[in-house]
PDB file of C-alpha atoms in Angstrom:
ATOM      1  CA  MET A   1     -43.082 -27.613 -21.016  1.00 46.00           C
ATOM      2  CA  SER A   2     -44.650 -26.554 -17.729  1.00 47.00           C
ATOM      3  CA  THR A   3     -45.661 -29.366 -15.384  1.00 48.00           C
ATOM      4  CA  MET A   4     -48.425 -27.405 -13.610  1.00 62.00           C
ATOM      5  CA  ALA A   5     -52.106 -28.074 -14.337  1.00 75.00           C
ATOM      6  CA  ALA A   6     -52.765 -27.060 -17.941  1.00 87.00           C
ATOM      7  CA  ARG A   7     -55.614 -24.718 -18.828  1.00 91.00           C
ATOM      8  CA  LEU A   8     -54.905 -24.854 -22.561  1.00 95.00           C
ATOM      9  CA  GLU A   9     -53.318 -27.770 -24.437  1.00 96.00           C
ATOM     10  CA  PHE A  10     -52.446 -28.495 -28.048  1.00 97.00           C
ATOM     11  CA  ARG A  11     -51.670 -32.165 -28.611  1.00 97.00           C
ATOM     12  CA  ASP A  12     -49.832 -33.005 -31.841  1.00 97.00           C
ATOM     13  CA  VAL A  13     -51.980 -30.553 -33.797  1.00 97.00           C
ATOM     14  CA  THR A  14     -51.755 -30.229 -37.582  1.00 96.00           C
ATOM     15  CA  LYS A  15     -53.797 -27.819 -39.709  1.00 95.00           C
ATOM     16  CA  ARG A  16     -54.019 -27.796 -43.517  1.00 92.00           C
ATOM     17  CA  PHE A  17     -55.813 -25.361 -45.783  1.00 89.00           C
ATOM     18  CA  ALA A  18     -56.986 -26.003 -49.328  1.00 83.00           C
ATOM     19  CA  ASP A  19     -55.248 -23.924 -51.994  1.00 75.00           C
ATOM     20  CA  PRO A  20     -56.590 -24.084 -55.578  1.00 74.00           C
ATOM     21  CA  ARG A  21     -53.084 -23.520 -56.980  1.00 74.00           C
ATOM     22  CA  ALA A  22     -50.907 -25.504 -54.574  1.00 66.00           C
ATOM     23  CA  GLY A  23     -53.307 -28.200 -53.455  1.00 72.00           C
ATOM     24  CA  ALA A  24     -53.052 -28.172 -49.659  1.00 83.00           C
ATOM     25  CA  VAL A  25     -50.995 -25.787 -47.561  1.00 88.00           C
ATOM     26  CA  VAL A  26     -49.833 -27.103 -44.191  1.00 91.00           C
ATOM     27  CA  ALA A  27     -50.052 -24.158 -41.771  1.00 93.00           C
ATOM     28  CA  VAL A  28     -48.901 -25.912 -38.592  1.00 95.00           C
ATOM     29  CA  GLU A  29     -47.656 -29.452 -38.144  1.00 95.00           C
ATOM     30  CA  GLY A  30     -47.302 -31.634 -35.072  1.00 96.00           C
ATOM     31  CA  VAL A  31     -47.609 -28.769 -32.583  1.00 96.00           C
ATOM     32  CA  SER A  32     -47.794 -29.699 -28.913  1.00 96.00           C
ATOM     33  CA  LEU A  33     -47.837 -27.031 -26.221  1.00 96.00           C
ATOM     34  CA  ASN A  34     -49.557 -26.232 -22.965  1.00 95.00           C
ATOM     35  CA  VAL A  35     -50.306 -23.128 -20.972  1.00 96.00           C
ATOM     36  CA  SER A  36     -50.650 -23.673 -17.229  1.00 95.00           C
ATOM     37  CA  ASP A  37     -53.138 -22.090 -14.876  1.00 94.00           C
ATOM     38  CA  GLY A  38     -52.245 -18.417 -14.377  1.00 94.00           C
ATOM     39  CA  GLU A  39     -49.383 -18.544 -16.880  1.00 96.00           C
ATOM     40  CA  VAL A  40     -48.672 -16.105 -19.722  1.00 96.00           C
ATOM     41  CA  VAL A  41     -47.011 -17.658 -22.766  1.00 97.00           C
ATOM     42  CA  SER A  42     -45.975 -15.748 -25.885  1.00 97.00           C
ATOM     43  CA  LEU A  43     -45.751 -17.182 -29.385  1.00 96.00           C
ATOM     44  CA  ILE A  44     -43.219 -15.624 -31.742  1.00 96.00           C
ATOM     45  CA  GLY A  45     -42.158 -16.597 -35.229  1.00 94.00           C
ATOM     46  CA  PRO A  46     -41.958 -15.346 -38.806  1.00 92.00           C
ATOM     47  CA  SER A  47     -45.067 -14.066 -40.561  1.00 89.00           C
ATOM     48  CA  GLY A  48     -47.189 -16.868 -41.960  1.00 89.00           C
ATOM     49  CA  CYS A  49     -45.867 -19.532 -39.592  1.00 93.00           C
ATOM     50  CA  GLY A  50     -49.301 -20.378 -38.173  1.00 92.00           C
ATOM     51  CA  LYS A  51     -49.445 -18.399 -34.918  1.00 94.00           C
ATOM     52  CA  SER A  52     -52.918 -17.010 -35.593  1.00 94.00           C
ATOM     53  CA  THR A  53     -54.020 -20.416 -36.863  1.00 95.00           C
ATOM     54  CA  LEU A  54     -53.189 -21.871 -33.442  1.00 96.00           C
ATOM     55  CA  LEU A  55     -55.227 -19.184 -31.695  1.00 95.00           C
ATOM     56  CA  ASN A  56     -58.182 -19.770 -34.021  1.00 94.00           C
ATOM     57  CA  MET A  57     -58.100 -23.459 -33.132  1.00 95.00           C
ATOM     58  CA  GLY A  58     -57.795 -22.615 -29.430  1.00 94.00           C
ATOM     59  CA  ALA A  59     -60.880 -20.428 -29.714  1.00 93.00           C
ATOM     60  CA  GLY A  60     -62.826 -23.193 -31.436  1.00 92.00           C
ATOM     61  CA  LEU A  61     -63.158 -21.161 -34.641  1.00 92.00           C
ATOM     62  CA  ASP A  62     -61.323 -23.693 -36.799  1.00 92.00           C
ATOM     63  CA  PRO A  63     -60.818 -27.418 -36.073  1.00 93.00           C
ATOM     64  CA  PRO A  64     -57.442 -29.141 -36.501  1.00 95.00           C
ATOM     65  CA  ASN A  65     -57.074 -31.763 -39.206  1.00 94.00           C
ATOM     66  CA  SER A  66     -55.345 -34.010 -36.697  1.00 95.00           C
ATOM     67  CA  GLY A  67     -54.504 -33.828 -33.022  1.00 96.00           C
ATOM     68  CA  GLU A  68     -56.651 -32.091 -30.450  1.00 96.00           C
ATOM     69  CA  VAL A  69     -57.008 -28.864 -28.501  1.00 96.00           C
ATOM     70  CA  LEU A  70     -58.233 -28.917 -24.895  1.00 95.00           C
ATOM     71  CA  VAL A  71     -59.352 -26.247 -22.451  1.00 94.00           C
ATOM     72  CA  ASP A  72     -59.527 -27.351 -18.820  1.00 92.00           C
ATOM     73  CA  GLY A  73     -59.135 -30.934 -20.009  1.00 91.00           C
ATOM     74  CA  GLU A  74     -62.137 -30.813 -22.364  1.00 92.00           C
ATOM     75  CA  ARG A  75     -61.715 -31.116 -26.112  1.00 94.00           C
ATOM     76  CA  VAL A  76     -62.488 -27.895 -27.981  1.00 93.00           C
ATOM     77  CA  GLY A  77     -65.265 -28.532 -30.487  1.00 90.00           C
ATOM     78  CA  GLY A  78     -66.410 -24.976 -31.126  1.00 88.00           C
ATOM     79  CA  PRO A  79     -66.490 -21.536 -29.501  1.00 86.00           C
ATOM     80  CA  SER A  80     -66.502 -21.714 -25.705  1.00 85.00           C
ATOM     81  CA  ARG A  81     -67.499 -19.220 -23.035  1.00 84.00           C
ATOM     82  CA  HIS A  82     -64.339 -20.253 -21.188  1.00 88.00           C
ATOM     83  CA  VAL A  83     -62.111 -18.758 -23.908  1.00 92.00           C
ATOM     84  CA  ALA A  84     -61.931 -15.080 -24.896  1.00 91.00           C
ATOM     85  CA  PHE A  85     -60.153 -13.713 -27.965  1.00 90.00           C
ATOM     86  CA  MET A  86     -58.622 -10.216 -28.212  1.00 89.00           C
ATOM     87  CA  LEU A  87     -57.514  -9.105 -31.680  1.00 85.00           C
ATOM     88  CA  GLN A  88     -55.401  -6.329 -33.192  1.00 82.00           C
ATOM     89  CA  LYS A  89     -58.548  -4.268 -33.828  1.00 84.00           C
ATOM     90  CA  ASP A  90     -60.749  -3.386 -30.874  1.00 88.00           C
ATOM     91  CA  LEU A  91     -63.987  -4.146 -32.819  1.00 89.00           C
ATOM     92  CA  LEU A  92     -66.033  -1.991 -30.444  1.00 93.00           C
ATOM     93  CA  LEU A  93     -69.580  -1.444 -31.691  1.00 95.00           C
ATOM     94  CA  PRO A  94     -69.841   2.239 -32.688  1.00 95.00           C
ATOM     95  CA  TRP A  95     -73.507   2.589 -31.709  1.00 96.00           C
ATOM     96  CA  ARG A  96     -72.947   1.410 -28.137  1.00 96.00           C
ATOM     97  CA  THR A  97     -71.338   3.393 -25.344  1.00 96.00           C
ATOM     98  CA  ILE A  98     -68.114   2.098 -23.830  1.00 96.00           C
ATOM     99  CA  VAL A  99     -69.858   0.572 -20.825  1.00 96.00           C
ATOM    100  CA  GLU A 100     -72.448  -1.031 -23.124  1.00 96.00           C
ATOM    101  CA  ASN A 101     -69.635  -2.493 -25.242  1.00 95.00           C
ATOM    102  CA  VAL A 102     -68.010  -4.001 -22.151  1.00 95.00           C
ATOM    103  CA  GLU A 103     -71.377  -5.472 -21.132  1.00 95.00           C
ATOM    104  CA  LEU A 104     -71.962  -7.112 -24.519  1.00 93.00           C
ATOM    105  CA  GLY A 105     -70.538 -10.567 -23.807  1.00 89.00           C
ATOM    106  CA  GLN A 106     -72.353 -10.816 -20.496  1.00 90.00           C
ATOM    107  CA  GLU A 107     -75.556  -9.656 -22.167  1.00 92.00           C
ATOM    108  CA  ILE A 108     -75.262 -12.465 -24.722  1.00 89.00           C
ATOM    109  CA  LEU A 109     -74.727 -14.918 -21.857  1.00 88.00           C
ATOM    110  CA  GLY A 110     -77.921 -13.699 -20.175  1.00 90.00           C
ATOM    111  CA  VAL A 111     -76.325 -12.018 -17.149  1.00 91.00           C
ATOM    112  CA  PRO A 112     -78.861  -9.698 -15.448  1.00 93.00           C
ATOM    113  CA  ARG A 113     -78.410  -6.030 -16.327  1.00 93.00           C
ATOM    114  CA  ARG A 114     -77.547  -4.900 -12.803  1.00 93.00           C
ATOM    115  CA  ASP A 115     -74.853  -7.564 -12.428  1.00 94.00           C
ATOM    116  CA  ARG A 116     -73.286  -6.997 -15.824  1.00 94.00           C
ATOM    117  CA  ARG A 117     -73.269  -3.228 -15.324  1.00 95.00           C
ATOM    118  CA  ARG A 118     -71.538  -3.620 -11.966  1.00 95.00           C
ATOM    119  CA  ARG A 119     -68.840  -5.850 -13.450  1.00 93.00           C
ATOM    120  CA  ALA A 120     -68.355  -3.577 -16.466  1.00 94.00           C
ATOM    121  CA  LEU A 121     -67.914  -0.504 -14.268  1.00 95.00           C
ATOM    122  CA  ASP A 122     -65.429  -2.310 -12.050  1.00 92.00           C
ATOM    123  CA  LEU A 123     -63.326  -3.421 -15.022  1.00 91.00           C
ATOM    124  CA  LEU A 124     -63.428   0.008 -16.651  1.00 93.00           C
ATOM    125  CA  ALA A 125     -62.165   1.499 -13.403  1.00 91.00           C
ATOM    126  CA  LYS A 126     -59.291  -1.021 -13.333  1.00 85.00           C
ATOM    127  CA  CYS A 127     -58.529  -0.170 -16.966  1.00 87.00           C
ATOM    128  CA  ARG A 128     -58.432   3.534 -16.062  1.00 87.00           C
ATOM    129  CA  LEU A 129     -61.555   4.481 -18.012  1.00 92.00           C
ATOM    130  CA  PRO A 130     -64.087   5.386 -15.305  1.00 92.00           C
ATOM    131  CA  ASP A 131     -64.639   8.862 -16.773  1.00 94.00           C
ATOM    132  CA  PHE A 132     -65.453   7.567 -20.247  1.00 95.00           C
ATOM    133  CA  ILE A 133     -68.172   4.997 -19.617  1.00 94.00           C
ATOM    134  CA  ASP A 134     -70.840   6.989 -21.501  1.00 96.00           C
ATOM    135  CA  HIS A 135     -68.580   7.962 -24.393  1.00 96.00           C
ATOM    136  CA  TYR A 136     -68.771   6.289 -27.781  1.00 97.00           C
ATOM    137  CA  PRO A 137     -65.787   4.530 -29.378  1.00 95.00           C
ATOM    138  CA  HIS A 138     -65.107   7.337 -31.867  1.00 95.00           C
ATOM    139  CA  GLN A 139     -64.587   9.712 -28.934  1.00 96.00           C
ATOM    140  CA  LEU A 140     -61.665   7.685 -27.517  1.00 94.00           C
ATOM    141  CA  SER A 141     -58.029   7.395 -28.547  1.00 91.00           C
ATOM    142  CA  GLY A 142     -56.667   4.134 -29.944  1.00 89.00           C
ATOM    143  CA  GLY A 143     -55.071   3.230 -26.625  1.00 88.00           C
ATOM    144  CA  MET A 144     -58.263   3.928 -24.687  1.00 92.00           C
ATOM    145  CA  ARG A 145     -60.250   1.809 -27.124  1.00 92.00           C
ATOM    146  CA  GLN A 146     -57.858  -1.101 -26.604  1.00 89.00           C
ATOM    147  CA  ARG A 147     -58.211  -0.747 -22.822  1.00 90.00           C
ATOM    148  CA  ALA A 148     -61.976  -0.911 -23.302  1.00 93.00           C
ATOM    149  CA  ALA A 149     -61.516  -3.995 -25.485  1.00 92.00           C
ATOM    150  CA  LEU A 150     -59.437  -5.594 -22.717  1.00 89.00           C
ATOM    151  CA  ALA A 151     -62.189  -4.835 -20.188  1.00 91.00           C
ATOM    152  CA  ARG A 152     -64.758  -6.389 -22.550  1.00 92.00           C
ATOM    153  CA  THR A 153     -62.548  -9.491 -22.931  1.00 90.00           C
ATOM    154  CA  LEU A 154     -62.241  -9.919 -19.164  1.00 89.00           C
ATOM    155  CA  ALA A 155     -65.909  -9.202 -18.473  1.00 90.00           C
ATOM    156  CA  VAL A 156     -67.041 -12.717 -19.420  1.00 89.00           C
ATOM    157  CA  ASP A 157     -64.555 -14.132 -16.882  1.00 88.00           C
ATOM    158  CA  PRO A 158     -62.821 -16.565 -19.267  1.00 90.00           C
ATOM    159  CA  SER A 159     -60.451 -19.306 -18.164  1.00 88.00           C
ATOM    160  CA  VAL A 160     -58.133 -18.545 -21.083  1.00 94.00           C
ATOM    161  CA  LEU A 161     -57.288 -15.334 -22.928  1.00 94.00           C
ATOM    162  CA  LEU A 162     -56.069 -15.593 -26.515  1.00 95.00           C
ATOM    163  CA  MET A 163     -54.415 -12.375 -27.675  1.00 94.00           C
ATOM    164  CA  ASP A 164     -53.333 -11.781 -31.276  1.00 93.00           C
ATOM    165  CA  GLU A 165     -50.969  -8.786 -31.354  1.00 91.00           C
ATOM    166  CA  PRO A 166     -53.466  -6.553 -29.499  1.00 88.00           C
ATOM    167  CA  PHE A 167     -51.063  -3.598 -29.291  1.00 88.00           C
ATOM    168  CA  SER A 168     -49.385  -3.764 -32.707  1.00 86.00           C
ATOM    169  CA  ALA A 169     -51.247  -0.769 -34.154  1.00 80.00           C
ATOM    170  CA  LEU A 170     -50.352   1.578 -31.292  1.00 85.00           C
ATOM    171  CA  ASP A 171     -47.482   4.009 -30.940  1.00 86.00           C
ATOM    172  CA  ALA A 172     -44.532   2.933 -28.783  1.00 87.00           C
ATOM    173  CA  GLN A 173     -45.448   5.002 -25.714  1.00 88.00           C
ATOM    174  CA  THR A 174     -49.110   3.939 -25.705  1.00 87.00           C
ATOM    175  CA  LYS A 175     -48.055   0.332 -26.243  1.00 89.00           C
ATOM    176  CA  MET A 176     -45.861   0.365 -23.122  1.00 90.00           C
ATOM    177  CA  VAL A 177     -48.693   1.848 -21.055  1.00 88.00           C
ATOM    178  CA  LEU A 178     -51.070  -0.886 -22.196  1.00 88.00           C
ATOM    179  CA  GLN A 179     -48.465  -3.589 -21.609  1.00 91.00           C
ATOM    180  CA  GLN A 180     -48.268  -2.324 -18.035  1.00 91.00           C
ATOM    181  CA  ASP A 181     -52.051  -2.423 -17.718  1.00 88.00           C
ATOM    182  CA  LEU A 182     -52.187  -5.934 -19.146  1.00 89.00           C
ATOM    183  CA  GLY A 183     -49.374  -7.266 -16.963  1.00 91.00           C
ATOM    184  CA  ARG A 184     -50.976  -5.989 -13.793  1.00 89.00           C
ATOM    185  CA  THR A 185     -54.458  -7.117 -14.822  1.00 88.00           C
ATOM    186  CA  LEU A 186     -53.330 -10.652 -15.658  1.00 89.00           C
ATOM    187  CA  ALA A 187     -51.463 -10.883 -12.359  1.00 90.00           C
ATOM    188  CA  ASP A 188     -54.390  -9.494 -10.339  1.00 87.00           C
ATOM    189  CA  THR A 189     -56.953 -11.801 -11.953  1.00 87.00           C
ATOM    190  CA  GLY A 190     -54.707 -14.861 -12.255  1.00 89.00           C
ATOM    191  CA  LYS A 191     -55.788 -15.339 -15.858  1.00 91.00           C
ATOM    192  CA  THR A 192     -54.123 -17.711 -18.277  1.00 95.00           C
ATOM    193  CA  ALA A 193     -53.025 -16.197 -21.589  1.00 96.00           C
ATOM    194  CA  LEU A 194     -51.521 -17.211 -24.916  1.00 96.00           C
ATOM    195  CA  PHE A 195     -50.144 -14.080 -26.557  1.00 95.00           C
ATOM    196  CA  ILE A 196     -48.917 -13.516 -30.124  1.00 95.00           C
ATOM    197  CA  THR A 197     -46.425 -10.730 -30.739  1.00 94.00           C
ATOM    198  CA  HIS A 198     -43.681  -9.729 -33.164  1.00 92.00           C
ATOM    199  CA  ASP A 199     -42.220  -7.375 -30.539  1.00 93.00           C
ATOM    200  CA  LEU A 200     -39.465  -9.349 -28.818  1.00 95.00           C
ATOM    201  CA  VAL A 201     -39.133  -6.945 -25.890  1.00 95.00           C
ATOM    202  CA  GLU A 202     -42.890  -7.153 -25.376  1.00 95.00           C
ATOM    203  CA  ALA A 203     -42.647 -10.947 -25.293  1.00 96.00           C
ATOM    204  CA  VAL A 204     -39.945 -10.825 -22.612  1.00 97.00           C
ATOM    205  CA  ALA A 205     -41.745  -8.128 -20.591  1.00 95.00           C
ATOM    206  CA  LEU A 206     -45.080  -9.954 -20.433  1.00 96.00           C
ATOM    207  CA  SER A 207     -44.313 -13.675 -20.443  1.00 96.00           C
ATOM    208  CA  ASP A 208     -43.465 -16.542 -18.175  1.00 97.00           C
ATOM    209  CA  ARG A 209     -42.364 -18.512 -21.235  1.00 97.00           C
ATOM    210  CA  ILE A 210     -41.768 -17.773 -24.910  1.00 98.00           C
ATOM    211  CA  LEU A 211     -42.341 -20.373 -27.626  1.00 97.00           C
ATOM    212  CA  VAL A 212     -40.475 -19.854 -30.893  1.00 96.00           C
ATOM    213  CA  MET A 213     -42.017 -21.184 -34.097  1.00 95.00           C
ATOM    214  CA  SER A 214     -40.400 -22.204 -37.370  1.00 94.00           C
ATOM    215  CA  PRO A 215     -41.475 -20.922 -40.791  1.00 93.00           C
ATOM    216  CA  ARG A 216     -44.463 -22.696 -42.351  1.00 90.00           C
ATOM    217  CA  PRO A 217     -45.355 -25.404 -41.627  1.00 92.00           C
ATOM    218  CA  GLY A 218     -45.128 -23.975 -38.133  1.00 94.00           C
ATOM    219  CA  ARG A 219     -43.567 -26.096 -35.413  1.00 95.00           C
ATOM    220  CA  ILE A 220     -42.370 -25.226 -31.919  1.00 96.00           C
ATOM    221  CA  ILE A 221     -38.586 -25.148 -32.169  1.00 95.00           C
ATOM    222  CA  ARG A 222     -37.602 -23.662 -28.813  1.00 95.00           C
ATOM    223  CA  GLU A 223     -39.083 -22.911 -25.389  1.00 96.00           C
ATOM    224  CA  ILE A 224     -37.483 -20.107 -23.399  1.00 97.00           C
ATOM    225  CA  VAL A 225     -38.321 -19.591 -19.733  1.00 97.00           C
ATOM    226  CA  VAL A 226     -38.144 -15.909 -18.783  1.00 97.00           C
ATOM    227  CA  ALA A 227     -36.318 -15.951 -15.445  1.00 96.00           C
ATOM    228  CA  ILE A 228     -36.838 -12.278 -14.657  1.00 96.00           C
ATOM    229  CA  PRO A 229     -38.902 -11.202 -11.619  1.00 94.00           C
ATOM    230  CA  ASP A 230     -41.877  -8.799 -11.638  1.00 93.00           C
ATOM    231  CA  ARG A 231     -44.002 -10.309 -14.404  1.00 93.00           C
ATOM    232  CA  ASP A 232     -46.803  -8.140 -13.001  1.00 93.00           C
ATOM    233  CA  ASN A 233     -44.744  -5.022 -13.764  1.00 94.00           C
ATOM    234  CA  PRO A 234     -43.669  -5.062 -17.437  1.00 94.00           C
ATOM    235  CA  MET A 235     -42.238  -1.541 -17.223  1.00 93.00           C
ATOM    236  CA  LYS A 236     -39.869  -2.643 -14.479  1.00 95.00           C
ATOM    237  CA  ARG A 237     -39.059  -5.848 -16.341  1.00 95.00           C
ATOM    238  CA  ARG A 238     -38.025  -3.856 -19.417  1.00 93.00           C
ATOM    239  CA  GLN A 239     -35.283  -2.235 -17.339  1.00 94.00           C
ATOM    240  CA  HIS A 240     -33.783  -5.528 -16.149  1.00 96.00           C
ATOM    241  CA  PRO A 241     -30.195  -6.028 -17.394  1.00 95.00           C
ATOM    242  CA  ASN A 242     -30.984  -9.517 -18.752  1.00 96.00           C
ATOM    243  CA  VAL A 243     -33.663  -8.359 -21.202  1.00 96.00           C
ATOM    244  CA  GLY A 244     -31.094  -7.679 -23.904  1.00 95.00           C
ATOM    245  CA  ALA A 245     -29.711 -11.200 -23.706  1.00 96.00           C
ATOM    246  CA  TYR A 246     -33.172 -12.707 -24.172  1.00 96.00           C
ATOM    247  CA  VAL A 247     -33.854 -10.462 -27.156  1.00 96.00           C
ATOM    248  CA  VAL A 248     -30.542 -11.398 -28.789  1.00 95.00           C
ATOM    249  CA  GLU A 249     -31.270 -15.096 -28.261  1.00 95.00           C
ATOM    250  CA  LEU A 250     -34.705 -14.718 -29.840  1.00 95.00           C
ATOM    251  CA  MET A 251     -33.318 -12.733 -32.771  1.00 94.00           C
ATOM    252  CA  ASN A 252     -30.709 -15.398 -33.404  1.00 93.00           C
ATOM    253  CA  LEU A 253     -33.310 -18.170 -33.342  1.00 92.00           C
ATOM    254  CA  LEU A 254     -35.542 -16.329 -35.790  1.00 90.00           C
ATOM    255  CA  GLN A 255     -32.627 -15.573 -38.136  1.00 83.00           C
ATOM    256  CA  ILE A 256     -31.469 -19.195 -38.059  1.00 64.00           C
ATOM    257  CA  GLU A 257     -34.955 -20.434 -38.903  1.00 57.00           C
ATOM    258  CA  GLN A 258     -35.418 -17.856 -41.656  1.00 57.00           C
ATOM    259  CA  ALA A 259     -32.093 -18.868 -43.199  1.00 54.00           C
ATOM    260  CA  ALA A 260     -33.085 -22.540 -43.054  1.00 53.00           C
ATOM    261  CA  ALA A 261     -36.455 -21.918 -44.719  1.00 54.00           C
TER     262      ALA A 261
END
């Protein structure tokens, strides 16, 4: 685990769900992890191992049965303005323009219109969408919509970004472009992020550390520090000769855990 100041912490967290047929299903058990200030950590593991459950608890959408989740040292007891969640679907509101969608979170927080418009325009420019601010979501490609969703996520200036496979529905080329955008944006803003992905190369390209989870009940079974430079440049990272070794190590860990399940 990182020894720097933690923005996000899970302390011995267990989550169970009621199941009318099986009684209780333990989704994650005894999970402890931290994400330091400005760090990007990826979670990988087999489907159903509790990755999304951890993010839901981090966002305050679902409480743990035992243990605790903290953001900036404060226990998470519900949704927080300091945490932003980006999902697989962009969830842009179809009746609002792109700039109005990016303003939405600030509008809910009561930010004056002039200030929220200025911030939205700045973020849309950084996300390479300055010419589409008055378009509606249906007029944009999937990749452009996800860039708008990223701008909306950053607009509320969260301490922590939780990202649940935000690029999984995109084609390979668009995905790499958005990974590049995300890597540079996270580096420029110094944001802290916990990122779920099934794409092992994506995990290596974007992360400072990768946490590998076991099958359900999910536990952290391995921490891998990505000792490759240029975390702010995922495209360059992809070309590093050590990427293949990391991917093989991750594949082996996942196969071992699947076989043991």
